[in-house]
Amino acid sequence: MKFPRLVASTACAVSLAAAAVTAATSPAFASSTNYVALGDSYSSGTGTGSYDLDSGCQRSSKAYASLWASSHSPASFKFVACSGAKTGDVLNNQISALSSSTTLASISIGGNDAGFASTMQTCVLGSDQDCLNAVASAESYARNTLPGNLNNLFSTMRNRAPSARFVVLDYPHLYITNDTFCVGMSHTKHVALNQAADVLDGVIGTATSNAGFTFADVRGQFSGHELCSGDNWLHAVNFTDIGSSYHPTATGHASGYLPVFTSGAGAALAKSHAKDS
C-alpha cells in the first residue's frame, strides 16, 4: 500500500511443514524457475530505504522478491511491483510480465483498492470516531467490492501464465495488542486498524483459495515486531519520509516477508514438480 502525500499500502496456507519442504526443495527447483514479482508497495520495497531498481515505483533490491531471486538464482526474474498499485494497475501495467513460460509469481494487492492509505491518514490526523468511521468504510469496500476485483485479477493472471504457481502475500498487523505505553495514536485506533487488516487479509485469503493459489500469511511472522513492540519491522508515521510510513523496513522484508514467501514458493514449486513427475 502507498502512504499518499500524507500516508503514501481458507487458502492454501503456508505451514511449518511447508517451511520444512521449502528448505529441502526450493533451491533445487529454482534454477529452472521463471519468476515474476507483481503487486503494490509491500512487494516493491517501499520503506526499505533504497529504491535502486526503480525510483518511480520504489522497487528495491532489499524487497523480499529481490532477496529471494538473489539467493535462489532463478532462470529469469521480472520485478514489476509498483508502489501505489491497485488491482486495475496490475491488470493495466504489470500483467504483461506474465507469460506461458512463467513458472512462479508473487503478489501483494488489495490494500490500495480498499483505501487503507487514506484510512491511515484519517486515523493519524482525526479523532477516534473519525478513524472508526474510515475503518468501517474501508472494511465495507473490502468485503463487498474487493472480492470481485481480486477474482478478476487472479483469473487473468492464471490465463496469462497457465503453468505458473502463484503465491499471494497479505499484510501484517500494524500494532502490538498490549500497547499501554505506546506513544502516538490511541489504543482504540490501534485495535481498529489491526481488525481492518484482518478483514482485508481474510478477503484476500478467500480469493486466493478460490483461485487455487497459495496464500502466504505474514501476520504470524510479524508477531512481536509490530509498531510499539520495541523491535519494529514496520515504519511508524515519518513526516520527513512520508512514503515509508506504515511499510515494512528492510528487516521487515528480510525477516518478515522473505521467509513466508520462501516457504510458500517452496511448497508451490514442490507441488508443481510432483505433478510433472
mmCIF file with all atom_site columns, C-alpha atoms in Angstrom, residues 11-14 33-39 64 80 90-91 94-109 150-170 204-205 207-217 260-272:
data_model
loop_
_atom_site.group_PDB
_atom_site.id
_atom_site.type_symbol
_atom_site.label_atom_id
_atom_site.label_alt_id
_atom_site.label_comp_id
_atom_site.label_asym_id
_atom_site.label_entity_id
_atom_site.label_seq_id
_atom_site.pdbx_PDB_ins_code
_atom_site.Cartn_x
_atom_site.Cartn_y
_atom_site.Cartn_z
_atom_site.occupancy
_atom_site.B_iso_or_equiv
_atom_site.pdbx_formal_charge
_atom_site.auth_seq_id
_atom_site.auth_comp_id
_atom_site.auth_asym_id
_atom_site.auth_atom_id
_atom_site.pdbx_PDB_model_num
ATOM 1  C CA . ALA A 1 11  ? -6.445  -20.634 1.197   1.00 0.00 ? 11  ALA A CA 1
ATOM 2  C CA . CYS A 1 12  ? -3.505  -22.926 0.659   1.00 0.00 ? 12  CYS A CA 1
ATOM 3  C CA . ALA A 1 13  ? -1.963  -21.568 3.854   1.00 0.00 ? 13  ALA A CA 1
ATOM 4  C CA . VAL A 1 14  ? 1.758   -21.876 4.483   1.00 0.00 ? 14  VAL A CA 1
ATOM 5  C CA . THR A 1 33  ? 12.117  -21.199 -12.358 1.00 0.00 ? 33  THR A CA 1
ATOM 6  C CA . ASN A 1 34  ? 10.910  -18.178 -14.311 1.00 0.00 ? 34  ASN A CA 1
ATOM 7  C CA . TYR A 1 35  ? 9.787   -15.816 -11.548 1.00 0.00 ? 35  TYR A CA 1
ATOM 8  C CA . VAL A 1 36  ? 7.645   -12.670 -11.823 1.00 0.00 ? 36  VAL A CA 1
ATOM 9  C CA . ALA A 1 37  ? 7.033   -10.355 -8.857  1.00 0.00 ? 37  ALA A CA 1
ATOM 10 C CA . LEU A 1 38  ? 3.829   -8.318  -9.115  1.00 0.00 ? 38  LEU A CA 1
ATOM 11 C CA . GLY A 1 39  ? 1.969   -6.104  -6.670  1.00 0.00 ? 39  GLY A CA 1
ATOM 12 C CA . TYR A 1 64  ? 11.556  -9.830  -0.468  1.00 0.00 ? 64  TYR A CA 1
ATOM 13 C CA . VAL A 1 80  ? 7.259   -5.184  -11.863 1.00 0.00 ? 80  VAL A CA 1
ATOM 14 C CA . VAL A 1 90  ? -1.690  -4.684  -12.114 1.00 0.00 ? 90  VAL A CA 1
ATOM 15 C CA . LEU A 1 91  ? -4.031  -5.514  -14.994 1.00 0.00 ? 91  LEU A CA 1
ATOM 16 C CA . GLN A 1 94  ? 2.127   -5.294  -14.753 1.00 0.00 ? 94  GLN A CA 1
ATOM 17 C CA . ILE A 1 95  ? 0.360   -8.370  -16.031 1.00 0.00 ? 95  ILE A CA 1
ATOM 18 C CA . SER A 1 96  ? 2.160   -8.307  -19.376 1.00 0.00 ? 96  SER A CA 1
ATOM 19 C CA . ALA A 1 97  ? 5.224   -9.582  -17.497 1.00 0.00 ? 97  ALA A CA 1
ATOM 20 C CA . LEU A 1 98  ? 3.439   -12.933 -17.130 1.00 0.00 ? 98  LEU A CA 1
ATOM 21 C CA . SER A 1 99  ? 3.599   -15.423 -19.986 1.00 0.00 ? 99  SER A CA 1
ATOM 22 C CA . SER A 1 100 ? 3.270   -19.095 -20.790 1.00 0.00 ? 100 SER A CA 1
ATOM 23 C CA . SER A 1 101 ? 6.876   -19.561 -19.663 1.00 0.00 ? 101 SER A CA 1
ATOM 24 C CA . THR A 1 102 ? 6.285   -18.122 -16.175 1.00 0.00 ? 102 THR A CA 1
ATOM 25 C CA . THR A 1 103 ? 6.524   -20.825 -13.505 1.00 0.00 ? 103 THR A CA 1
ATOM 26 C CA . LEU A 1 104 ? 6.322   -18.751 -10.295 1.00 0.00 ? 104 LEU A CA 1
ATOM 27 C CA . ALA A 1 105 ? 4.702   -15.402 -9.486  1.00 0.00 ? 105 ALA A CA 1
ATOM 28 C CA . SER A 1 106 ? 4.142   -13.462 -6.287  1.00 0.00 ? 106 SER A CA 1
ATOM 29 C CA . ILE A 1 107 ? 1.816   -10.599 -5.438  1.00 0.00 ? 107 ILE A CA 1
ATOM 30 C CA . SER A 1 108 ? 0.544   -8.433  -2.594  1.00 0.00 ? 108 SER A CA 1
ATOM 31 C CA . ILE A 1 109 ? -2.507  -6.419  -3.618  1.00 0.00 ? 109 ILE A CA 1
ATOM 32 C CA . LEU A 1 150 ? -9.385  -9.943  -6.899  1.00 0.00 ? 150 LEU A CA 1
ATOM 33 C CA . ASN A 1 151 ? -11.291 -12.709 -8.648  1.00 0.00 ? 151 ASN A CA 1
ATOM 34 C CA . ASN A 1 152 ? -10.974 -10.889 -11.965 1.00 0.00 ? 152 ASN A CA 1
ATOM 35 C CA . LEU A 1 153 ? -7.272  -10.208 -11.446 1.00 0.00 ? 153 LEU A CA 1
ATOM 36 C CA . PHE A 1 154 ? -6.421  -13.736 -10.332 1.00 0.00 ? 154 PHE A CA 1
ATOM 37 C CA . SER A 1 155 ? -8.356  -15.247 -13.237 1.00 0.00 ? 155 SER A CA 1
ATOM 38 C CA . THR A 1 156 ? -6.482  -13.051 -15.702 1.00 0.00 ? 156 THR A CA 1
ATOM 39 C CA . MET A 1 157 ? -3.164  -13.953 -14.083 1.00 0.00 ? 157 MET A CA 1
ATOM 40 C CA . ARG A 1 158 ? -3.939  -17.632 -14.489 1.00 0.00 ? 158 ARG A CA 1
ATOM 41 C CA . ASN A 1 159 ? -4.904  -17.151 -18.132 1.00 0.00 ? 159 ASN A CA 1
ATOM 42 C CA . ARG A 1 160 ? -1.680  -15.256 -18.829 1.00 0.00 ? 160 ARG A CA 1
ATOM 43 C CA . ALA A 1 161 ? 0.518   -17.858 -17.110 1.00 0.00 ? 161 ALA A CA 1
ATOM 44 C CA . PRO A 1 162 ? -1.272  -21.229 -17.141 1.00 0.00 ? 162 PRO A CA 1
ATOM 45 C CA . SER A 1 163 ? 1.812   -23.137 -15.977 1.00 0.00 ? 163 SER A CA 1
ATOM 46 C CA . ALA A 1 164 ? 2.705   -20.823 -13.103 1.00 0.00 ? 164 ALA A CA 1
ATOM 47 C CA . ARG A 1 165 ? 2.379   -21.301 -9.379  1.00 0.00 ? 165 ARG A CA 1
ATOM 48 C CA . PHE A 1 166 ? 1.091   -18.145 -7.682  1.00 0.00 ? 166 PHE A CA 1
ATOM 49 C CA . VAL A 1 167 ? 1.892   -17.038 -4.139  1.00 0.00 ? 167 VAL A CA 1
ATOM 50 C CA . VAL A 1 168 ? -0.320  -14.289 -2.686  1.00 0.00 ? 168 VAL A CA 1
ATOM 51 C CA . LEU A 1 169 ? 1.022   -12.445 0.354   1.00 0.00 ? 169 LEU A CA 1
ATOM 52 C CA . ASP A 1 170 ? -1.096  -10.371 2.733   1.00 0.00 ? 170 ASP A CA 1
ATOM 53 C CA . ILE A 1 204 ? -7.515  -11.856 0.160   1.00 0.00 ? 204 ILE A CA 1
ATOM 54 C CA . GLY A 1 205 ? -7.192  -15.341 1.612   1.00 0.00 ? 205 GLY A CA 1
ATOM 55 C CA . ALA A 1 207 ? -9.999  -15.042 -3.121  1.00 0.00 ? 207 ALA A CA 1
ATOM 56 C CA . THR A 1 208 ? -6.629  -16.794 -3.163  1.00 0.00 ? 208 THR A CA 1
ATOM 57 C CA . SER A 1 209 ? -8.236  -20.093 -2.203  1.00 0.00 ? 209 SER A CA 1
ATOM 58 C CA . ASN A 1 210 ? -10.958 -19.682 -4.828  1.00 0.00 ? 210 ASN A CA 1
ATOM 59 C CA . ALA A 1 211 ? -8.279  -19.170 -7.480  1.00 0.00 ? 211 ALA A CA 1
ATOM 60 C CA . GLY A 1 212 ? -6.305  -22.217 -6.375  1.00 0.00 ? 212 GLY A CA 1
ATOM 61 C CA . PHE A 1 213 ? -3.286  -20.064 -5.480  1.00 0.00 ? 213 PHE A CA 1
ATOM 62 C CA . THR A 1 214 ? -1.034  -20.337 -2.410  1.00 0.00 ? 214 THR A CA 1
ATOM 63 C CA . PHE A 1 215 ? -1.832  -17.942 0.444   1.00 0.00 ? 215 PHE A CA 1
ATOM 64 C CA . ALA A 1 216 ? 1.221   -16.730 2.399   1.00 0.00 ? 216 ALA A CA 1
ATOM 65 C CA . ASP A 1 217 ? 0.060   -15.085 5.636   1.00 0.00 ? 217 ASP A CA 1
ATOM 66 C CA . VAL A 1 260 ? 6.986   -16.538 4.419   1.00 0.00 ? 260 VAL A CA 1
ATOM 67 C CA . PHE A 1 261 ? 7.354   -16.174 0.671   1.00 0.00 ? 261 PHE A CA 1
ATOM 68 C CA . THR A 1 262 ? 10.215  -18.680 0.568   1.00 0.00 ? 262 THR A CA 1
ATOM 69 C CA . SER A 1 263 ? 8.034   -21.204 2.356   1.00 0.00 ? 263 SER A CA 1
ATOM 70 C CA . GLY A 1 264 ? 5.082   -20.572 0.066   1.00 0.00 ? 264 GLY A CA 1
ATOM 71 C CA . ALA A 1 265 ? 7.202   -20.685 -3.081  1.00 0.00 ? 265 ALA A CA 1
ATOM 72 C CA . GLY A 1 266 ? 8.899   -23.880 -1.999  1.00 0.00 ? 266 GLY A CA 1
ATOM 73 C CA . ALA A 1 267 ? 5.603   -25.612 -1.284  1.00 0.00 ? 267 ALA A CA 1
ATOM 74 C CA . ALA A 1 268 ? 4.103   -24.398 -4.561  1.00 0.00 ? 268 ALA A CA 1
ATOM 75 C CA . LEU A 1 269 ? 7.123   -25.429 -6.644  1.00 0.00 ? 269 LEU A CA 1
ATOM 76 C CA . ALA A 1 270 ? 7.297   -28.792 -4.920  1.00 0.00 ? 270 ALA A CA 1
ATOM 77 C CA . LYS A 1 271 ? 3.644   -29.383 -5.753  1.00 0.00 ? 271 LYS A CA 1
ATOM 78 C CA . SER A 1 272 ? 4.266   -28.424 -9.368  1.00 0.00 ? 272 SER A CA 1
#
